[in-house]
Amino acid sequence: MSISYAYDENNFPGEFAVGSLESLLLTFQSEGVSGEHPANTGGFYTGGSLSSNPFSGDTYAMALNGGDFAFSATGDLTYDFPSHTLHGTLETLTLGGGLNNNGTVTDSFITFDFTSPLEGDLADGRENAVHDVIWGLMNGSVEGWDSSTSVSQGGLLAVLDDAGLLNDIIPASVTGVSTSEFDFALAA
């Protein structure tokens, strides 16, 4: 899997200075990033507007803890109500604080670009990767979230670990953008 990311140090959680990507995300999980949010703290968006279909859209976004913990996931996302499963493709994921009315994060600090979209099949139920990542974030966790009906596969951290990114040092002294080792192998 190929994942790249870009970040804005100005919006890092207050307690984070330098460390691994994993430690940055765990700091965000525990401290959040300040920001504002509208009354609607989560939902599907299509074309920058709240979706008329409450169960699908090109974006799912949510803010928690008074807006300090916010995320926006884009792709082709659908929630299957009978099985309570989110499935589809995840193309980008932005974390930060606050949520704008169009489903974007107000004060983003990191955006992940899934060059090959992360896929979650409805047939895999709540154990699919897309559900695991977003369900974890919906519960304020980058590590996934166990519930009475599903066991987390490790959430966002597991996906980034599979791509070989968790030990990247942030902020990087050169560019602030990283790619997986797989990308370097392709370039060689």
PDB file of C-alpha atoms in Angstrom:
ATOM      1  CA  MET A   1       0.000   0.000   0.000  1.00  0.00           C
ATOM      2  CA  SER A   2       1.259   3.442  -0.867  1.00  0.00           C
ATOM      3  CA  ILE A   3       0.435   6.320   1.463  1.00  0.00           C
ATOM      4  CA  SER A   4       1.890   9.811   1.459  1.00  0.00           C
ATOM      5  CA  TYR A   5       1.192  12.578   3.902  1.00  0.00           C
ATOM      6  CA  ALA A   6       1.676  16.296   4.413  1.00  0.00           C
ATOM      7  CA  TYR A   7       1.416  18.234   7.635  1.00  0.00           C
ATOM      8  CA  ASP A   8       1.240  21.725   9.085  1.00  0.00           C
ATOM      9  CA  GLU A   9       3.390  22.063  12.214  1.00  0.00           C
ATOM     10  CA  ASN A  10       1.461  25.209  13.187  1.00  0.00           C
ATOM     11  CA  ASN A  11      -1.576  23.055  14.022  1.00  0.00           C
ATOM     12  CA  PHE A  12       0.191  20.196  15.859  1.00  0.00           C
ATOM     13  CA  PRO A  13      -1.260  19.297  19.263  1.00  0.00           C
ATOM     14  CA  GLY A  14       0.264  21.630  21.874  1.00  0.00           C
ATOM     15  CA  GLU A  15       2.204  18.928  23.705  1.00  0.00           C
ATOM     16  CA  PHE A  16       3.986  17.610  20.589  1.00  0.00           C
ATOM     17  CA  ALA A  17       7.372  18.976  19.497  1.00  0.00           C
ATOM     18  CA  VAL A  18       9.255  16.225  17.641  1.00  0.00           C
ATOM     19  CA  GLY A  19       8.944  12.450  17.508  1.00  0.00           C
ATOM     20  CA  SER A  20       7.633   9.591  15.440  1.00  0.00           C
ATOM     21  CA  LEU A  21       4.481   9.747  13.345  1.00  0.00           C
ATOM     22  CA  GLU A  22       3.011   7.250  15.811  1.00  0.00           C
ATOM     23  CA  SER A  23       3.743   9.533  18.793  1.00  0.00           C
ATOM     24  CA  LEU A  24       2.235  12.517  16.933  1.00  0.00           C
ATOM     25  CA  LEU A  25      -0.983  10.591  16.296  1.00  0.00           C
ATOM     26  CA  LEU A  26      -1.148   9.279  19.884  1.00  0.00           C
ATOM     27  CA  THR A  27      -0.672  12.859  21.157  1.00  0.00           C
ATOM     28  CA  PHE A  28      -3.533  13.978  18.905  1.00  0.00           C
ATOM     29  CA  GLN A  29      -5.637  11.121  20.283  1.00  0.00           C
ATOM     30  CA  SER A  30      -5.023  12.207  23.871  1.00  0.00           C
ATOM     31  CA  GLU A  31      -4.821  16.000  23.486  1.00  0.00           C
ATOM     32  CA  GLY A  32      -6.522  17.022  20.255  1.00  0.00           C
ATOM     33  CA  VAL A  33      -6.061  20.226  18.331  1.00  0.00           C
ATOM     34  CA  SER A  34      -8.091  23.326  19.169  1.00  0.00           C
ATOM     35  CA  GLY A  35     -10.759  24.493  16.742  1.00  0.00           C
ATOM     36  CA  GLU A  36     -14.400  25.348  16.239  1.00  0.00           C
ATOM     37  CA  HIS A  37     -17.176  23.180  14.875  1.00  0.00           C
ATOM     38  CA  PRO A  38     -20.775  23.607  13.732  1.00  0.00           C
ATOM     39  CA  ALA A  39     -23.744  22.148  15.596  1.00  0.00           C
ATOM     40  CA  ASN A  40     -23.624  19.039  13.376  1.00  0.00           C
ATOM     41  CA  THR A  41     -20.646  17.084  14.669  1.00  0.00           C
ATOM     42  CA  GLY A  42     -20.677  14.313  12.071  1.00  0.00           C
ATOM     43  CA  GLY A  43     -22.181  13.182   8.829  1.00  0.00           C
ATOM     44  CA  PHE A  44     -21.843  12.421   5.147  1.00  0.00           C
ATOM     45  CA  TYR A  45     -21.122  15.173   2.645  1.00  0.00           C
ATOM     46  CA  THR A  46     -21.390  15.103  -1.136  1.00  0.00           C
ATOM     47  CA  GLY A  47     -19.816  17.807  -3.255  1.00  0.00           C
ATOM     48  CA  GLY A  48     -19.102  19.951  -0.176  1.00  0.00           C
ATOM     49  CA  SER A  49     -22.675  19.913   1.190  1.00  0.00           C
ATOM     50  CA  LEU A  50     -24.348  17.745   3.791  1.00  0.00           C
ATOM     51  CA  SER A  51     -25.583  14.755   1.852  1.00  0.00           C
ATOM     52  CA  SER A  52     -29.296  14.361   1.239  1.00  0.00           C
ATOM     53  CA  ASN A  53     -28.644  10.638   1.706  1.00  0.00           C
ATOM     54  CA  PRO A  54     -27.601  10.231   5.348  1.00  0.00           C
ATOM     55  CA  PHE A  55     -25.939   6.884   4.566  1.00  0.00           C
ATOM     56  CA  SER A  56     -23.431   7.700   1.799  1.00  0.00           C
ATOM     57  CA  GLY A  57     -21.281  10.413   0.298  1.00  0.00           C
ATOM     58  CA  ASP A  58     -17.855  11.348  -0.977  1.00  0.00           C
ATOM     59  CA  THR A  59     -16.860  12.595   2.493  1.00  0.00           C
ATOM     60  CA  TYR A  60     -17.534  11.585   6.078  1.00  0.00           C
ATOM     61  CA  ALA A  61     -16.495  14.155   8.670  1.00  0.00           C
ATOM     62  CA  MET A  62     -16.864  14.491  12.423  1.00  0.00           C
ATOM     63  CA  ALA A  63     -15.691  16.638  15.323  1.00  0.00           C
ATOM     64  CA  LEU A  64     -15.461  15.471  18.947  1.00  0.00           C
ATOM     65  CA  ASN A  65     -14.482  17.003  22.292  1.00  0.00           C
ATOM     66  CA  GLY A  66     -15.823  20.453  21.487  1.00  0.00           C
ATOM     67  CA  GLY A  67     -14.086  20.357  18.097  1.00  0.00           C
ATOM     68  CA  ASP A  68     -10.586  19.613  19.423  1.00  0.00           C
ATOM     69  CA  PHE A  69     -10.560  16.227  17.664  1.00  0.00           C
ATOM     70  CA  ALA A  70     -11.829  16.373  14.082  1.00  0.00           C
ATOM     71  CA  PHE A  71     -11.384  14.307  10.961  1.00  0.00           C
ATOM     72  CA  SER A  72     -12.542  14.313   7.365  1.00  0.00           C
ATOM     73  CA  ALA A  73     -12.402  11.145   5.249  1.00  0.00           C
ATOM     74  CA  THR A  74     -12.928  11.289   1.488  1.00  0.00           C
ATOM     75  CA  GLY A  75     -13.594   8.529  -1.013  1.00  0.00           C
ATOM     76  CA  ASP A  76     -16.690   6.558  -1.921  1.00  0.00           C
ATOM     77  CA  LEU A  77     -18.202   5.815   1.487  1.00  0.00           C
ATOM     78  CA  THR A  78     -21.451   4.054   2.372  1.00  0.00           C
ATOM     79  CA  TYR A  79     -22.983   3.053   5.673  1.00  0.00           C
ATOM     80  CA  ASP A  80     -25.029  -0.137   5.581  1.00  0.00           C
ATOM     81  CA  PHE A  81     -27.646   0.402   8.281  1.00  0.00           C
ATOM     82  CA  PRO A  82     -28.799  -3.245   8.697  1.00  0.00           C
ATOM     83  CA  SER A  83     -25.255  -4.457   9.466  1.00  0.00           C
ATOM     84  CA  HIS A  84     -23.996  -1.134  10.931  1.00  0.00           C
ATOM     85  CA  THR A  85     -20.995  -1.329   8.603  1.00  0.00           C
ATOM     86  CA  LEU A  86     -19.147   1.483   6.868  1.00  0.00           C
ATOM     87  CA  HIS A  87     -17.612   0.323   3.595  1.00  0.00           C
ATOM     88  CA  GLY A  88     -16.244   1.598   0.308  1.00  0.00           C
ATOM     89  CA  THR A  89     -12.968   3.334  -0.472  1.00  0.00           C
ATOM     90  CA  LEU A  90     -10.889   5.777   1.540  1.00  0.00           C
ATOM     91  CA  GLU A  91      -8.762   8.142  -0.570  1.00  0.00           C
ATOM     92  CA  THR A  92      -7.715  10.889   1.846  1.00  0.00           C
ATOM     93  CA  LEU A  93      -7.918  11.383   5.580  1.00  0.00           C
ATOM     94  CA  THR A  94      -7.364  14.716   7.313  1.00  0.00           C
ATOM     95  CA  LEU A  95      -6.968  15.105  11.081  1.00  0.00           C
ATOM     96  CA  GLY A  96      -7.053  18.298  13.106  1.00  0.00           C
ATOM     97  CA  GLY A  97      -9.381  20.552  15.070  1.00  0.00           C
ATOM     98  CA  GLY A  98     -12.732  21.997  14.122  1.00  0.00           C
ATOM     99  CA  LEU A  99     -15.077  21.118  11.309  1.00  0.00           C
ATOM    100  CA  ASN A 100     -16.293  23.489   8.604  1.00  0.00           C
ATOM    101  CA  ASN A 101     -19.856  23.377   7.274  1.00  0.00           C
ATOM    102  CA  ASN A 102     -18.619  21.677   4.090  1.00  0.00           C
ATOM    103  CA  GLY A 103     -17.048  18.705   5.924  1.00  0.00           C
ATOM    104  CA  THR A 104     -13.439  19.920   5.820  1.00  0.00           C
ATOM    105  CA  VAL A 105     -11.243  20.218   8.908  1.00  0.00           C
ATOM    106  CA  THR A 106     -10.790  23.830  10.040  1.00  0.00           C
ATOM    107  CA  ASP A 107      -7.296  23.544  11.528  1.00  0.00           C
ATOM    108  CA  SER A 108      -5.794  20.488   9.855  1.00  0.00           C
ATOM    109  CA  PHE A 109      -2.441  19.230  11.014  1.00  0.00           C
ATOM    110  CA  ILE A 110      -1.986  16.148   8.821  1.00  0.00           C
ATOM    111  CA  THR A 111      -3.520  14.736   5.657  1.00  0.00           C
ATOM    112  CA  PHE A 112      -2.933  11.185   4.456  1.00  0.00           C
ATOM    113  CA  ASP A 113      -3.268  10.438   0.748  1.00  0.00           C
ATOM    114  CA  PHE A 114      -3.982   6.788  -0.027  1.00  0.00           C
ATOM    115  CA  THR A 115      -2.458   6.607  -3.510  1.00  0.00           C
ATOM    116  CA  SER A 116      -4.126   3.222  -3.879  1.00  0.00           C
ATOM    117  CA  PRO A 117      -7.411   3.747  -2.020  1.00  0.00           C
ATOM    118  CA  LEU A 118      -7.929   1.771   1.164  1.00  0.00           C
ATOM    119  CA  GLU A 119     -10.822  -0.579   0.450  1.00  0.00           C
ATOM    120  CA  GLY A 120     -13.449  -1.996   2.749  1.00  0.00           C
ATOM    121  CA  ASP A 121     -15.858  -4.611   1.449  1.00  0.00           C
ATOM    122  CA  LEU A 122     -19.349  -4.892   2.919  1.00  0.00           C
ATOM    123  CA  ALA A 123     -18.940  -8.691   2.851  1.00  0.00           C
ATOM    124  CA  ASP A 124     -16.123  -8.325   5.421  1.00  0.00           C
ATOM    125  CA  GLY A 125     -18.517  -6.580   7.785  1.00  0.00           C
ATOM    126  CA  ARG A 126     -17.264  -4.359  10.571  1.00  0.00           C
ATOM    127  CA  GLU A 127     -13.806  -5.918  10.320  1.00  0.00           C
ATOM    128  CA  ASN A 128     -13.030  -4.216   6.995  1.00  0.00           C
ATOM    129  CA  ALA A 129     -10.181  -1.687   7.093  1.00  0.00           C
ATOM    130  CA  VAL A 130     -12.279   1.358   6.126  1.00  0.00           C
ATOM    131  CA  HIS A 131     -14.791   0.674   8.899  1.00  0.00           C
ATOM    132  CA  ASP A 132     -12.008   0.003  11.405  1.00  0.00           C
ATOM    133  CA  VAL A 133     -10.160   3.265  10.696  1.00  0.00           C
ATOM    134  CA  ILE A 134     -13.239   5.509  10.644  1.00  0.00           C
ATOM    135  CA  TRP A 135     -15.059   3.764  13.524  1.00  0.00           C
ATOM    136  CA  GLY A 136     -11.919   4.262  15.614  1.00  0.00           C
ATOM    137  CA  LEU A 137     -11.760   7.961  14.731  1.00  0.00           C
ATOM    138  CA  MET A 138     -15.484   8.343  15.427  1.00  0.00           C
ATOM    139  CA  ASN A 139     -14.650   7.195  18.951  1.00  0.00           C
ATOM    140  CA  GLY A 140     -11.626   9.477  19.295  1.00  0.00           C
ATOM    141  CA  SER A 141      -9.024   6.772  18.654  1.00  0.00           C
ATOM    142  CA  VAL A 142      -6.265   6.349  16.067  1.00  0.00           C
ATOM    143  CA  GLU A 143      -5.856   2.780  17.356  1.00  0.00           C
ATOM    144  CA  GLY A 144      -9.279   1.525  16.275  1.00  0.00           C
ATOM    145  CA  TRP A 145     -12.179   0.834  18.602  1.00  0.00           C
ATOM    146  CA  ASP A 146     -13.590  -2.397  19.949  1.00  0.00           C
ATOM    147  CA  SER A 147     -17.346  -2.621  20.390  1.00  0.00           C
ATOM    148  CA  SER A 148     -19.807  -5.302  21.379  1.00  0.00           C
ATOM    149  CA  THR A 149     -20.139  -6.284  17.699  1.00  0.00           C
ATOM    150  CA  SER A 150     -16.597  -5.900  16.349  1.00  0.00           C
ATOM    151  CA  VAL A 151     -12.959  -6.213  17.294  1.00  0.00           C
ATOM    152  CA  SER A 152     -10.582  -3.556  15.989  1.00  0.00           C
ATOM    153  CA  GLN A 153      -7.796  -4.522  13.634  1.00  0.00           C
ATOM    154  CA  GLY A 154      -5.694  -1.606  14.951  1.00  0.00           C
ATOM    155  CA  GLY A 155      -7.320   1.349  13.202  1.00  0.00           C
ATOM    156  CA  LEU A 156      -5.310   4.063  11.496  1.00  0.00           C
ATOM    157  CA  LEU A 157      -2.088   3.083  13.282  1.00  0.00           C
ATOM    158  CA  ALA A 158      -2.267  -0.464  11.884  1.00  0.00           C
ATOM    159  CA  VAL A 159      -2.816   0.802   8.327  1.00  0.00           C
ATOM    160  CA  LEU A 160       0.136   3.197   8.625  1.00  0.00           C
ATOM    161  CA  ASP A 161       2.273   0.470  10.195  1.00  0.00           C
ATOM    162  CA  ASP A 162       1.505  -1.823   7.245  1.00  0.00           C
ATOM    163  CA  ALA A 163       2.779   0.976   4.973  1.00  0.00           C
ATOM    164  CA  GLY A 164       5.975   1.297   7.051  1.00  0.00           C
ATOM    165  CA  LEU A 165       5.323   4.871   8.180  1.00  0.00           C
ATOM    166  CA  LEU A 166       4.898   4.816  11.977  1.00  0.00           C
ATOM    167  CA  ASN A 167       8.585   5.409  12.754  1.00  0.00           C
ATOM    168  CA  ASP A 168       8.941   8.442  10.466  1.00  0.00           C
ATOM    169  CA  ILE A 169      10.339  11.384  12.453  1.00  0.00           C
ATOM    170  CA  ILE A 170       8.015  14.382  12.560  1.00  0.00           C
ATOM    171  CA  PRO A 171       8.633  17.190  11.878  1.00  0.00           C
ATOM    172  CA  ALA A 172      11.080  16.119   9.212  1.00  0.00           C
ATOM    173  CA  SER A 173      13.875  18.590   8.673  1.00  0.00           C
ATOM    174  CA  VAL A 174      13.562  18.614   4.879  1.00  0.00           C
ATOM    175  CA  THR A 175      10.080  18.561   3.385  1.00  0.00           C
ATOM    176  CA  GLY A 176       7.307  17.530   5.742  1.00  0.00           C
ATOM    177  CA  VAL A 177       6.174  14.921   3.227  1.00  0.00           C
ATOM    178  CA  SER A 178       6.845  11.224   3.426  1.00  0.00           C
ATOM    179  CA  THR A 179       6.110   8.160   1.382  1.00  0.00           C
ATOM    180  CA  SER A 180       6.260   4.486   2.155  1.00  0.00           C
ATOM    181  CA  GLU A 181       9.299   2.309   1.450  1.00  0.00           C
ATOM    182  CA  PHE A 182       7.233   0.733  -1.325  1.00  0.00           C
ATOM    183  CA  ASP A 183       7.269   4.056  -3.189  1.00  0.00           C
ATOM    184  CA  PHE A 184      11.060   4.202  -2.992  1.00  0.00           C
ATOM    185  CA  ALA A 185      11.304   0.640  -4.320  1.00  0.00           C
ATOM    186  CA  LEU A 186       9.130   1.620  -7.281  1.00  0.00           C
ATOM    187  CA  ALA A 187      11.365   4.598  -8.007  1.00  0.00           C
ATOM    188  CA  ALA A 188      14.517   2.461  -8.059  1.00  0.00           C
TER     189      ALA A 188
END
